[in-house]
CSV table of C-alpha atoms in Angstrom, one decimal:
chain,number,residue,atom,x,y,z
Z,1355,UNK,CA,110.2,44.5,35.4
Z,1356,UNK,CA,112.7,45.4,33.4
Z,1357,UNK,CA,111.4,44.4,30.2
Z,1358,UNK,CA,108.4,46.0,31.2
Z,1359,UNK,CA,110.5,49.2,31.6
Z,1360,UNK,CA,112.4,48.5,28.3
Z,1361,UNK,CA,109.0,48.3,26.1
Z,1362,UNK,CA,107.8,51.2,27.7
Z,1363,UNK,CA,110.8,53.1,26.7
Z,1364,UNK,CA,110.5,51.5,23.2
Z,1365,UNK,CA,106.8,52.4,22.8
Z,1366,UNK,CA,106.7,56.1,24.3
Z,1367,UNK,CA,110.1,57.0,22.3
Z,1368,UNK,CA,107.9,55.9,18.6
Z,1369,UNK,CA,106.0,58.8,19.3
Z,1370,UNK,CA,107.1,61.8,18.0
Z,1371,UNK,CA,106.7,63.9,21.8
Z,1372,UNK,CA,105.7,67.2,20.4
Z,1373,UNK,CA,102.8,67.6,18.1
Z,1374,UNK,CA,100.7,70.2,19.5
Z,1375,UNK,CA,100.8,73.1,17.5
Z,1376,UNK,CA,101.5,75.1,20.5
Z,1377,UNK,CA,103.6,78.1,21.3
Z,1378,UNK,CA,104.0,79.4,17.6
Z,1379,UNK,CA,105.2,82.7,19.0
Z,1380,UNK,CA,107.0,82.8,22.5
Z,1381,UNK,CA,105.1,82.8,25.6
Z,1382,UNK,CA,104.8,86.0,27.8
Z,1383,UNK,CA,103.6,85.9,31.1
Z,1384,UNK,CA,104.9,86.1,34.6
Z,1385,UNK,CA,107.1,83.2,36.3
Z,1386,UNK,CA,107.3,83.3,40.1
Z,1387,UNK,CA,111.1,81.8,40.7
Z,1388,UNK,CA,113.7,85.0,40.5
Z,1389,UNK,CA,111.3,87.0,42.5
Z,1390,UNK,CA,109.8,84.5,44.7
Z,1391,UNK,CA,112.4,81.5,45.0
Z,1392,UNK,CA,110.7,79.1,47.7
Z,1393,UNK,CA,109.5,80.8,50.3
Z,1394,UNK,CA,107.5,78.5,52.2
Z,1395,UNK,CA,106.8,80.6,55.6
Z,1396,UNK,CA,103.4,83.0,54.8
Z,1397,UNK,CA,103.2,83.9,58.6
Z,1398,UNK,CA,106.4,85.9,58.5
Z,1399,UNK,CA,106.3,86.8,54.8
Z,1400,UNK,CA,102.4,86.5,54.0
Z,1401,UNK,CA,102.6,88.7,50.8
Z,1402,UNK,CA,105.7,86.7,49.0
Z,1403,UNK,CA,105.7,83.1,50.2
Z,1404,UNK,CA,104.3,80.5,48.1
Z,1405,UNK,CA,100.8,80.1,47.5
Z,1406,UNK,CA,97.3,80.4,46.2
Z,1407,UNK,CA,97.0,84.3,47.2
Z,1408,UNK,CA,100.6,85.1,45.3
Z,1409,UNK,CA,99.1,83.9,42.1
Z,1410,UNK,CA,95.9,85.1,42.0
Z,1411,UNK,CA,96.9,88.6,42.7
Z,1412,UNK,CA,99.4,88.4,40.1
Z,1413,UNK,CA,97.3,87.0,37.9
Z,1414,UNK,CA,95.1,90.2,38.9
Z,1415,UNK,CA,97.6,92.0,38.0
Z,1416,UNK,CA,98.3,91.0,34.3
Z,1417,UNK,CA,94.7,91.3,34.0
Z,1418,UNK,CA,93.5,94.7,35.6
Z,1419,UNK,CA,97.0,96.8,34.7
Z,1420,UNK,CA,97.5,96.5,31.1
Z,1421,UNK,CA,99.5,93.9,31.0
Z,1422,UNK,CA,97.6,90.6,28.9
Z,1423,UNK,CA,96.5,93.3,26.3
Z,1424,UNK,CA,100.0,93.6,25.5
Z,1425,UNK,CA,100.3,89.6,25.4
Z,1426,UNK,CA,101.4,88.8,29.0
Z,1427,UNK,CA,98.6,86.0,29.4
Z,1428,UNK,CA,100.6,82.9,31.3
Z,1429,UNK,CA,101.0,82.8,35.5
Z,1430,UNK,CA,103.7,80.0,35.9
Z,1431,UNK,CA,103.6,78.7,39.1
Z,1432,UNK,CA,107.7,77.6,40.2
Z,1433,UNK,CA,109.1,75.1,42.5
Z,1434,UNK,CA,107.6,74.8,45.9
Z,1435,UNK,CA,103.8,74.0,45.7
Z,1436,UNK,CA,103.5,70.7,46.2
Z,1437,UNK,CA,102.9,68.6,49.5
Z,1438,UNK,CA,106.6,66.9,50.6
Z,1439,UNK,CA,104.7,63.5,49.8
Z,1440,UNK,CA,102.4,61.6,47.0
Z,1441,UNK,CA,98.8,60.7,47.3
Z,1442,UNK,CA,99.2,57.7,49.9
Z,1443,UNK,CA,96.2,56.1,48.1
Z,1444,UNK,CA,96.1,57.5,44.6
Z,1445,UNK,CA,99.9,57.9,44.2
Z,1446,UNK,CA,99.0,61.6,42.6
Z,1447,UNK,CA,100.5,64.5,43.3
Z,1448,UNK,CA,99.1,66.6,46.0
Z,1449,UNK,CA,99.4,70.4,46.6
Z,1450,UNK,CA,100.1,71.8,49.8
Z,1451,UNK,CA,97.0,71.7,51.9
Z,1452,UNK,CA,97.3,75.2,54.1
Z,1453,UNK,CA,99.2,77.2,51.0
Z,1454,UNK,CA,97.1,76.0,48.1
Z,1455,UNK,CA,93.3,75.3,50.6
Z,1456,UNK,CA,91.2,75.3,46.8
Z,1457,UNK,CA,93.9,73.3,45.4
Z,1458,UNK,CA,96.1,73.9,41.7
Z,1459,UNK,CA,92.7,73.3,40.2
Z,1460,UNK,CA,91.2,76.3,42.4
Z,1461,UNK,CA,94.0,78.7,41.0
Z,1462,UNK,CA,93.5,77.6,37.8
Z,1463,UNK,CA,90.0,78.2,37.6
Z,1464,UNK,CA,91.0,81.7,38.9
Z,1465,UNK,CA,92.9,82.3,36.5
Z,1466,UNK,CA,90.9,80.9,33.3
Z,1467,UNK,CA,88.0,83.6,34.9
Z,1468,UNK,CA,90.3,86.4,34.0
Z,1469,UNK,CA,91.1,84.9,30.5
Z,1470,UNK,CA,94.6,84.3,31.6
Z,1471,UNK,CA,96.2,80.8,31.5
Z,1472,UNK,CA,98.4,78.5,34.2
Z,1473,UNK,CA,101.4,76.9,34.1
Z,1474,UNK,CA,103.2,75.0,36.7
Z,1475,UNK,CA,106.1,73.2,37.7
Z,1476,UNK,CA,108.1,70.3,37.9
Z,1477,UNK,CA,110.8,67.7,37.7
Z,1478,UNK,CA,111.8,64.3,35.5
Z,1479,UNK,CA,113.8,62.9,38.9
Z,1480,UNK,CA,112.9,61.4,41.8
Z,1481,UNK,CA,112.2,65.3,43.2
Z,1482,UNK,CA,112.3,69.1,42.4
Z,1483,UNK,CA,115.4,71.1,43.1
Z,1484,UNK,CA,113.3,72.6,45.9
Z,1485,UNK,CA,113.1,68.5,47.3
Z,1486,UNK,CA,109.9,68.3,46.6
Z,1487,UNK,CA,108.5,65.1,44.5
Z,1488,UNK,CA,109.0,64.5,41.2
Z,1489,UNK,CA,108.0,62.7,38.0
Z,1490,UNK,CA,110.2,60.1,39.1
Z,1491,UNK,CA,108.7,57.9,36.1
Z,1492,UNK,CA,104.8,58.5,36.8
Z,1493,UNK,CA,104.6,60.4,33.3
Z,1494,UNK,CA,101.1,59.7,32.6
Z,1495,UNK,CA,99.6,59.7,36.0
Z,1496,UNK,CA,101.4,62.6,36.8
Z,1497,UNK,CA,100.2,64.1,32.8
Z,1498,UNK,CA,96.8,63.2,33.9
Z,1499,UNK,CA,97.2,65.4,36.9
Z,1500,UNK,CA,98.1,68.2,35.5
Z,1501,UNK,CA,95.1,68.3,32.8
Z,1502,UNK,CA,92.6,67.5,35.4
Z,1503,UNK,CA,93.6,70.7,37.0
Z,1504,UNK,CA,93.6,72.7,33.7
Z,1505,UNK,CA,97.0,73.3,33.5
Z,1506,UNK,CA,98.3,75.2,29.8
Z,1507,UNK,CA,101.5,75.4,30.4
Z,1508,UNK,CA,104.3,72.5,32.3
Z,1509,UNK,CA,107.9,73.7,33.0
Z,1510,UNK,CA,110.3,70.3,34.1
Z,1511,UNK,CA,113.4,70.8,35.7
Z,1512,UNK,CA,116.3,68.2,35.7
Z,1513,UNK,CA,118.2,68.5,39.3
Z,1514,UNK,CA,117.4,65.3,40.2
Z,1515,UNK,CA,117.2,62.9,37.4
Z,1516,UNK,CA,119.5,60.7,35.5
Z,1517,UNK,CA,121.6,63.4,32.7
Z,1518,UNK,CA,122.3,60.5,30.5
Z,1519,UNK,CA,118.3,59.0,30.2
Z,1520,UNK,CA,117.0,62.8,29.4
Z,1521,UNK,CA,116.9,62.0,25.7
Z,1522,UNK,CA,114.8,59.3,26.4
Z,1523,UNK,CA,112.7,60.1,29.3
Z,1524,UNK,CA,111.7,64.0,28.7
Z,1525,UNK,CA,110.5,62.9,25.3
Z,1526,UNK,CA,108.7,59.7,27.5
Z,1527,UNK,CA,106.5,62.4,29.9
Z,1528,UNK,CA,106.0,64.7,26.0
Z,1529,UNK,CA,104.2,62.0,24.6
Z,1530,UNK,CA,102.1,61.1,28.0
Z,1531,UNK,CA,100.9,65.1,27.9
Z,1532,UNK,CA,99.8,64.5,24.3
Z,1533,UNK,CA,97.9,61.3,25.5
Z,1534,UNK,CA,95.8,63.4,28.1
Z,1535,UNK,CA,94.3,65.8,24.6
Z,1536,UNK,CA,95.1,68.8,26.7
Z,1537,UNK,CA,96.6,71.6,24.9
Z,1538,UNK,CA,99.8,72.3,27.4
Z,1539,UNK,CA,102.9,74.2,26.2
Z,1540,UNK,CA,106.0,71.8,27.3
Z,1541,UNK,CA,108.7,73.5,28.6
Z,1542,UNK,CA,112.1,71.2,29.2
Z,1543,UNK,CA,115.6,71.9,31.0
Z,1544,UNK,CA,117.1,69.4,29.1
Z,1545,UNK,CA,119.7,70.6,27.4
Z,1546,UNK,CA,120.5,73.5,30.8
Z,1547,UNK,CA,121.9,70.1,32.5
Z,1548,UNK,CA,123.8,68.5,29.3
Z,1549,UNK,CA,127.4,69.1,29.2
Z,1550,UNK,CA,127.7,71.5,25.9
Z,1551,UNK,CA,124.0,72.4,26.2
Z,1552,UNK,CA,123.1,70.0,23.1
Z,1553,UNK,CA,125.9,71.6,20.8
Z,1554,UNK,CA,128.4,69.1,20.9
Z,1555,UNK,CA,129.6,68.0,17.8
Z,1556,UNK,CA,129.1,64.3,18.6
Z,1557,UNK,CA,126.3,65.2,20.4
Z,1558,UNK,CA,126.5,64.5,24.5
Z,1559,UNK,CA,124.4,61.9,26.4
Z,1560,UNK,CA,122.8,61.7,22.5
Z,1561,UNK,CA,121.3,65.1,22.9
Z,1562,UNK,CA,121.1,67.6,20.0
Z,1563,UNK,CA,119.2,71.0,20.4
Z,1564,UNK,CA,117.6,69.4,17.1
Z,1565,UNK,CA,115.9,66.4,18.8
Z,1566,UNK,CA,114.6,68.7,21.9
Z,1567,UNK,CA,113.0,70.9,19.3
Z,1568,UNK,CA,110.9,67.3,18.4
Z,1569,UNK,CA,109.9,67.0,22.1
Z,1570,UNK,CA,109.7,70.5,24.3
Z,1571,UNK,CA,107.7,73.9,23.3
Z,1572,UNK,CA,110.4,75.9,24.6
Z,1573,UNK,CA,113.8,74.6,26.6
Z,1574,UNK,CA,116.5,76.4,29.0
Z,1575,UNK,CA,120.1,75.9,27.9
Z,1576,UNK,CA,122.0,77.5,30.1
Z,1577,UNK,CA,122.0,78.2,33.8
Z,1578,UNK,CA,119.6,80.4,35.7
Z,1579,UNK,CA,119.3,84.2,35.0
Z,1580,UNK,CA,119.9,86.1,38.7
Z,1581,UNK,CA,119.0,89.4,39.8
Z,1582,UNK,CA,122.1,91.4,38.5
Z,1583,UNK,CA,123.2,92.9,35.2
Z,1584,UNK,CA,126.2,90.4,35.8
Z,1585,UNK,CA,124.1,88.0,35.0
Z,1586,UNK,CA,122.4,89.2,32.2
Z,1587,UNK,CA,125.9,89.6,30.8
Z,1588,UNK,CA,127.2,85.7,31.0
Z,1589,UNK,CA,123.5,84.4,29.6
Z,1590,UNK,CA,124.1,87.4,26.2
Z,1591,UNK,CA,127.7,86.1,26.3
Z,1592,UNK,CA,126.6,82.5,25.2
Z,1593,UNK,CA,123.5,83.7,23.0
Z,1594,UNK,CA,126.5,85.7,21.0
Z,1595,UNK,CA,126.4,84.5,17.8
Z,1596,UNK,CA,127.6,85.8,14.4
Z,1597,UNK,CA,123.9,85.6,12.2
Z,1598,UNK,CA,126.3,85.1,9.3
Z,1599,UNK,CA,126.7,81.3,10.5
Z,1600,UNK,CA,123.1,81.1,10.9
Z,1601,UNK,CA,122.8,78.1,8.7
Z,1602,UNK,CA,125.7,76.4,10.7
Z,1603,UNK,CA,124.6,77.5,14.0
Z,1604,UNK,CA,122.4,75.0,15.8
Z,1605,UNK,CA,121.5,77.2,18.3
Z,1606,UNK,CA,120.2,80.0,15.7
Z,1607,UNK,CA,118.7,77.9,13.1
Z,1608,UNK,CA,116.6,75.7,15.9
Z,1609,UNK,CA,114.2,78.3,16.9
Z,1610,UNK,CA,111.2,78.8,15.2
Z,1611,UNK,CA,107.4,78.6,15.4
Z,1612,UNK,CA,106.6,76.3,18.5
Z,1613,UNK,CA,110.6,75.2,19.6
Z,1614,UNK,CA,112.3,78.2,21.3
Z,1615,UNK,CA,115.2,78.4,23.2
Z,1616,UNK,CA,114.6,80.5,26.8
Z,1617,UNK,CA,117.3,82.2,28.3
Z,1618,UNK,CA,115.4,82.3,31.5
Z,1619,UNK,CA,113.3,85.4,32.7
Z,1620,UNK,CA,113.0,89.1,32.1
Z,1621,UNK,CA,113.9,90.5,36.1
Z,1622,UNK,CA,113.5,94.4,34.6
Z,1623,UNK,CA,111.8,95.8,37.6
Z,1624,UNK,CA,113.6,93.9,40.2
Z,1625,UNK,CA,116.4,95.5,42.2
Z,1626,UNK,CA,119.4,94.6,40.2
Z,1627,UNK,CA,119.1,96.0,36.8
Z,1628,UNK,CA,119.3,100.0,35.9
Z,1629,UNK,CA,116.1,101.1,33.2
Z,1630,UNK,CA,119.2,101.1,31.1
Z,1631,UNK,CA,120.4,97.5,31.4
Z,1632,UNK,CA,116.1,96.1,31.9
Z,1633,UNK,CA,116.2,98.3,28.2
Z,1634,UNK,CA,119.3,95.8,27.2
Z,1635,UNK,CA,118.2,92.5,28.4
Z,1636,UNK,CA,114.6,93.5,27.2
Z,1637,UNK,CA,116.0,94.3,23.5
Z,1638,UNK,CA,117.9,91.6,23.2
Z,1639,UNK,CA,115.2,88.5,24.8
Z,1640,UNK,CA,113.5,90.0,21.3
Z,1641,UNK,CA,116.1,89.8,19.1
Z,1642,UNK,CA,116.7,86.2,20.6
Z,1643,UNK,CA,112.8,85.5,20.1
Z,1644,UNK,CA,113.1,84.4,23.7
Z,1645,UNK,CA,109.8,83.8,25.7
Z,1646,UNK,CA,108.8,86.8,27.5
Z,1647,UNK,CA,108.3,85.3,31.6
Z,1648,UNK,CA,108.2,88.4,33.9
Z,1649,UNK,CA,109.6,87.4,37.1
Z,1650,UNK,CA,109.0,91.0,39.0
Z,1651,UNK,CA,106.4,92.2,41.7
Z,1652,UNK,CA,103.5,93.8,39.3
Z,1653,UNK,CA,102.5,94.6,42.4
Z,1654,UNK,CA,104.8,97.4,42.8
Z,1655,UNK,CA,106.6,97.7,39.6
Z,1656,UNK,CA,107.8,101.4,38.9
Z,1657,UNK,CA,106.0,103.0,36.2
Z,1658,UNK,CA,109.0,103.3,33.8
Z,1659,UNK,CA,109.8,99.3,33.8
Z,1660,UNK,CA,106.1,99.1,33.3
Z,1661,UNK,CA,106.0,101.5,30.3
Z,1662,UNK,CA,109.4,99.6,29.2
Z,1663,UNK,CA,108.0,95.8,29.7
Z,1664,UNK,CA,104.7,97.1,27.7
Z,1665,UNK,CA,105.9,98.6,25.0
Z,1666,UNK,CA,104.2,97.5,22.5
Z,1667,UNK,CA,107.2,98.0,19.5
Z,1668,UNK,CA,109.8,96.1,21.1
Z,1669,UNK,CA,107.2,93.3,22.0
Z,1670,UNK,CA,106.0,92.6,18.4
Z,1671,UNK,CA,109.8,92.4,17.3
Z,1672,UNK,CA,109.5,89.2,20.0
Z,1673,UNK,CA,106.4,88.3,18.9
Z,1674,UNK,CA,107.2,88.2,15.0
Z,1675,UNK,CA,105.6,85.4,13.1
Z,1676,UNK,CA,108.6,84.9,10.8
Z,1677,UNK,CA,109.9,83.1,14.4
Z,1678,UNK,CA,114.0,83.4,13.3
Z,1679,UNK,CA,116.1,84.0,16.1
Z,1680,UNK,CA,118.8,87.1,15.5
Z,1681,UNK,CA,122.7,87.2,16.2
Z,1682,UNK,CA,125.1,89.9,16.2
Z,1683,UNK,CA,126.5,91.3,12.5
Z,1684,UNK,CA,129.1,93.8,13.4
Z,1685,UNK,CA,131.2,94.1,16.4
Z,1686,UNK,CA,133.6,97.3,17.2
Z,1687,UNK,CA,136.1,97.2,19.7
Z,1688,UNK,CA,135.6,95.6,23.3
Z,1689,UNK,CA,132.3,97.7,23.5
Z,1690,UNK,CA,130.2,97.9,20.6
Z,1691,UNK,CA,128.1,95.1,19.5
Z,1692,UNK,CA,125.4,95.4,16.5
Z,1693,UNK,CA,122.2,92.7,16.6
Z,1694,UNK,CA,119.9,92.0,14.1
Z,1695,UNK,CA,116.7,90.3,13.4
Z,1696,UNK,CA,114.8,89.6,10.3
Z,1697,UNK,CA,111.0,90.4,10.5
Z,1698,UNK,CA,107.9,89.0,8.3
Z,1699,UNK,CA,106.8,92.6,7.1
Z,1700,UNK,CA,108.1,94.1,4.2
Z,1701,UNK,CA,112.1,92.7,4.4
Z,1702,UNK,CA,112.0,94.4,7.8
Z,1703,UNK,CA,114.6,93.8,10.0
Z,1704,UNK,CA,115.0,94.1,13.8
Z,1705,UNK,CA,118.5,96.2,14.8
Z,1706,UNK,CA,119.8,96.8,18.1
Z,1707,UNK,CA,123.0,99.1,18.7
Z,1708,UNK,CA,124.4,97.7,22.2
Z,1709,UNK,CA,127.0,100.1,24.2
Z,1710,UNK,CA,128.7,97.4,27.0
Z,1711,UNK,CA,130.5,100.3,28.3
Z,1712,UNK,CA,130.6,101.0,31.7
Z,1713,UNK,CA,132.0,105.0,31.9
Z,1714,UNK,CA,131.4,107.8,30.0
Z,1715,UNK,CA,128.3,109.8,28.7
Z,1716,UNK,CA,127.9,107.3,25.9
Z,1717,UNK,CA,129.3,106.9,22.0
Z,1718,UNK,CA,128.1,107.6,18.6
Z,1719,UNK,CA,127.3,103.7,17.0
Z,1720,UNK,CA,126.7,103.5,13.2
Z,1721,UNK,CA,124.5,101.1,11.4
Z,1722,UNK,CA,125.4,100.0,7.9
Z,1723,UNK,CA,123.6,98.1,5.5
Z,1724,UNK,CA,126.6,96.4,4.4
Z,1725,UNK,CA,126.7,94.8,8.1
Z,1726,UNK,CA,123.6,92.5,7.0
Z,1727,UNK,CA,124.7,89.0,5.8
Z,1728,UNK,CA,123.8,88.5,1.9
Z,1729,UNK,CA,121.3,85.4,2.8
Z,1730,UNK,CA,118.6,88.2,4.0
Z,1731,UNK,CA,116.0,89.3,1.8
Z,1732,UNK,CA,115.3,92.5,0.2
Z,1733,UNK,CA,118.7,94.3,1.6
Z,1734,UNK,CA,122.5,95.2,-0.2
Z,1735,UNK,CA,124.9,97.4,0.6
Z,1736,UNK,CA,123.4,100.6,-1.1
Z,1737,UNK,CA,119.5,99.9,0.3
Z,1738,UNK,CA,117.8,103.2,1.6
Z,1739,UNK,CA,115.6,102.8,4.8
Z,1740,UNK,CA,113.3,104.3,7.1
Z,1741,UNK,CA,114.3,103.9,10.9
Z,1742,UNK,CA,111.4,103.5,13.3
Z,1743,UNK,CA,113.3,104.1,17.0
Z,1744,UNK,CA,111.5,101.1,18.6
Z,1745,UNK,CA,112.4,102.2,22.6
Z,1746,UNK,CA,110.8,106.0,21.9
Z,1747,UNK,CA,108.7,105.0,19.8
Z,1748,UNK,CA,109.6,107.4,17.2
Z,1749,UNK,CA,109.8,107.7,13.6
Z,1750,UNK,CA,113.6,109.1,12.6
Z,1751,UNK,CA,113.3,109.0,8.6
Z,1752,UNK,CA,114.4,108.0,5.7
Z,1753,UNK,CA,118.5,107.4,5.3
Z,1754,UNK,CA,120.4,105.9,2.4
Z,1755,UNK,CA,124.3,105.7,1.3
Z,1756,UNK,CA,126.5,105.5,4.6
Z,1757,UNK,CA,123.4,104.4,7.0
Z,1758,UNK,CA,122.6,106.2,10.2
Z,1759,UNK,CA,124.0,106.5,13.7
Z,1760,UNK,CA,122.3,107.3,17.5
Z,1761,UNK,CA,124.3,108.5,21.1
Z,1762,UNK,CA,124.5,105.1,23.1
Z,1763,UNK,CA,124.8,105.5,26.6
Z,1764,UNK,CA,126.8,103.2,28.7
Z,1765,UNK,CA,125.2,99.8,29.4
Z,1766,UNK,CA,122.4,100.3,27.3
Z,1767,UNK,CA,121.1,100.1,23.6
Z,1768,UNK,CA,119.0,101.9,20.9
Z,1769,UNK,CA,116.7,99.4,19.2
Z,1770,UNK,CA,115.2,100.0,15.7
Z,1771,UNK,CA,113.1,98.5,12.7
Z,1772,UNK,CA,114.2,99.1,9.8
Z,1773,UNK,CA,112.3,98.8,6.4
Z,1774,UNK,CA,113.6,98.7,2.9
Z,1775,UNK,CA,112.4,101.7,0.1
């Protein structure tokens, strides 16, 4: 058995996991986990537990309220679906019976009707961090699964595997979803449960973020985004880097067309998060070229984290094509902190002016040219610009010599494209 297990390893880990030629912008939709958790009980909670109903009328929702004409086209199903046992016959994985009656495949079908795709969830151990099973080494049964039931996009968690055998065995269940010929976006947690996140310099349980860029679509690094601005603030914290040492920067220079890193989901229209801090994690996910996953009610968002989560300026900053992730360029005080981006059109760039303040009526920021790092096209420190105010959606002009400047209010951000004349 265990050279059995050893020439599997051997064989699977030859193929190069990711070749799909998926996810060449990040993926928007709507994830159920911040909002939704596990709720298993639909006789006291019938409208937010767990099943078949949930998705559909979210997936309603992106469909009927403006939402996948903006690009929001994924409904992820989380943790929690599954029957507590295998397939006593088969060995496959089985959803629950009384939550999910016309089966994964029945929501699926659902949600392909509405021109929307699926994705759902799981885990490399032996079982989800909800308990329920996992992969537990059934890669291509369980990647046969999940293409019989039209699945386009597979999230796997790592709470209950082995840390040190990720490099090998999330690459392992990669090359088993190429073997099915579906086209499913592979999103890992790999490098969330490796001690230094795949930074490490040498690398940790032989992880680098530049070997899970060969095997997952997208990949969490750090721990799980809850519904408060506190939050928000640690998962910034370790995405602030100086775009100066973007060539050095492993966690900058990985991201690109098909291989993103995810800081976890966008909770703007939760309870936790002022419009002004939704507005700050919103404009920076962009600048990060983070996947766009909605984890809010669509059934009852409020209009203005609606209009916010829509708008179509800030998205297209997320969606560029040119795929580079942004850091910060200029920092001022304990307060101020100035992000940028480059963009494909025209030697645009992407700018955010963040205020982390916490009193006051805001402050007067000021974006120089001279802030932008010499490796970036088209720009020195004398280059006149027009300002496009990406939030309001407003045009602001042409400025030259010193740059320009806009009122940040505390806890929030102006975000801009900028374009060379």
């Amino acid at each position: 058995m265990a050279l059995l297990v050893a020439v599997l390893v051997s064989v699977l880990c030859s193929v190069k996991a990711l070749d799909n030629g998926l996810a060449r912008t990040p993926p928007m939709g709507w994830l159920s986990w911040e909002r939704f958790r596990c709720e298993l009980d639909c006789t006291d909670y019938p409208d937010d537990c767990i099943n078949e109903q949930l998705y559909m009328q979210m997936a309603d929702r992106l469909a009927n309220d403006g939402w996948k004409d903006v690009g929001y086209t994924q409904v992820n199903i989380d943790d929690c679906w599954s029957a507590m046992q295998r397939d006593n016959v088969t060995n496959e994985l089985v959803p629950d019976p009384v939550r999910f009656p016309n089966g994964i495949i029945g929501v699926a079908k659902y949600v392909h009707s509405l021109g929307l795709k699926l994705g759902l969830y799981n885990d490399i151990g032996t079982k989800t961090c909800g308990g329920f099973p996992g992969i537990d080494g059934n890669y291509q049964l369980d990647a046969n699964t999940f293409a019989s039931w039209e699945i386009d996009m597979i999230k796997i968690d790592g709470c209950n595997g082995n840390v040190a055998d990720y490099y090998q065995t999330y690459p392992m269940f990669g090359a088993a979803l190429n073997k099915t010929g579906r086209p499913m976006i592979y999103s890992c947690s790999w490098p969330a449960y490796i001690s230094g996140h795949g930074e490490t310099v040498p690398p940790v349980d032989n992880t680098t973020l530049a070997e899970i860029a060969e095997s997952c679509n997208l990949w969490r690094n750090y721990y799980d985004v809850q519904d408060s601005w506190d939050s928000v603030e640690k998962i910034t914290s370790y995405w602030s880097r100086p775009y100066l040492n973007y060539s050095k920067d492993a966690l900058l220079n990985v991201a690109g067309p098909g291989q993103w890193n995810d800081p976890d989901m966008i909770i703007g229209g939760d309870n936790g998060l002022s419009l002004s801090e939704a507005t700050t994690q919103f404009a920076l996910w962009s600048i990060f070229a983070a996947p766009l996953l909605l984890s809010s009610d669509l059934r009852s968002i409020d209009p203005e984290f609606k209009a916010l989560l829509q708008n179509q300026d800030i998205i297209a900053v997320n969606q560029d094509p040119m795929g580079k992730q942004g850091g910060w360029i200029q920092k001022v005080g304990n307060s101020e902190t100035i992000w940028m981006r480059e963009l494909t059109d025209d030697n645009s760039i992407a700018v955010v002016l963040q205020n982390t303040a916490t009193a006051g009526f805001g402050v007067y920021m000021t974006f120089d040219p001279s802030y932008i790092p010499q490796f970036v096209r088209g720009w020195s420190s004398n280059t006149g610009f027009k300002v496009r105010n990406l939030v309001n959606q407003t045009d602001l002009g042409t400025f030259s010599g010193k740059g320009f400047k806009d009122l940040i209010q505390p806890s929030s951000v102006g975000m801009y494209k900028l374009t060379p004349v």
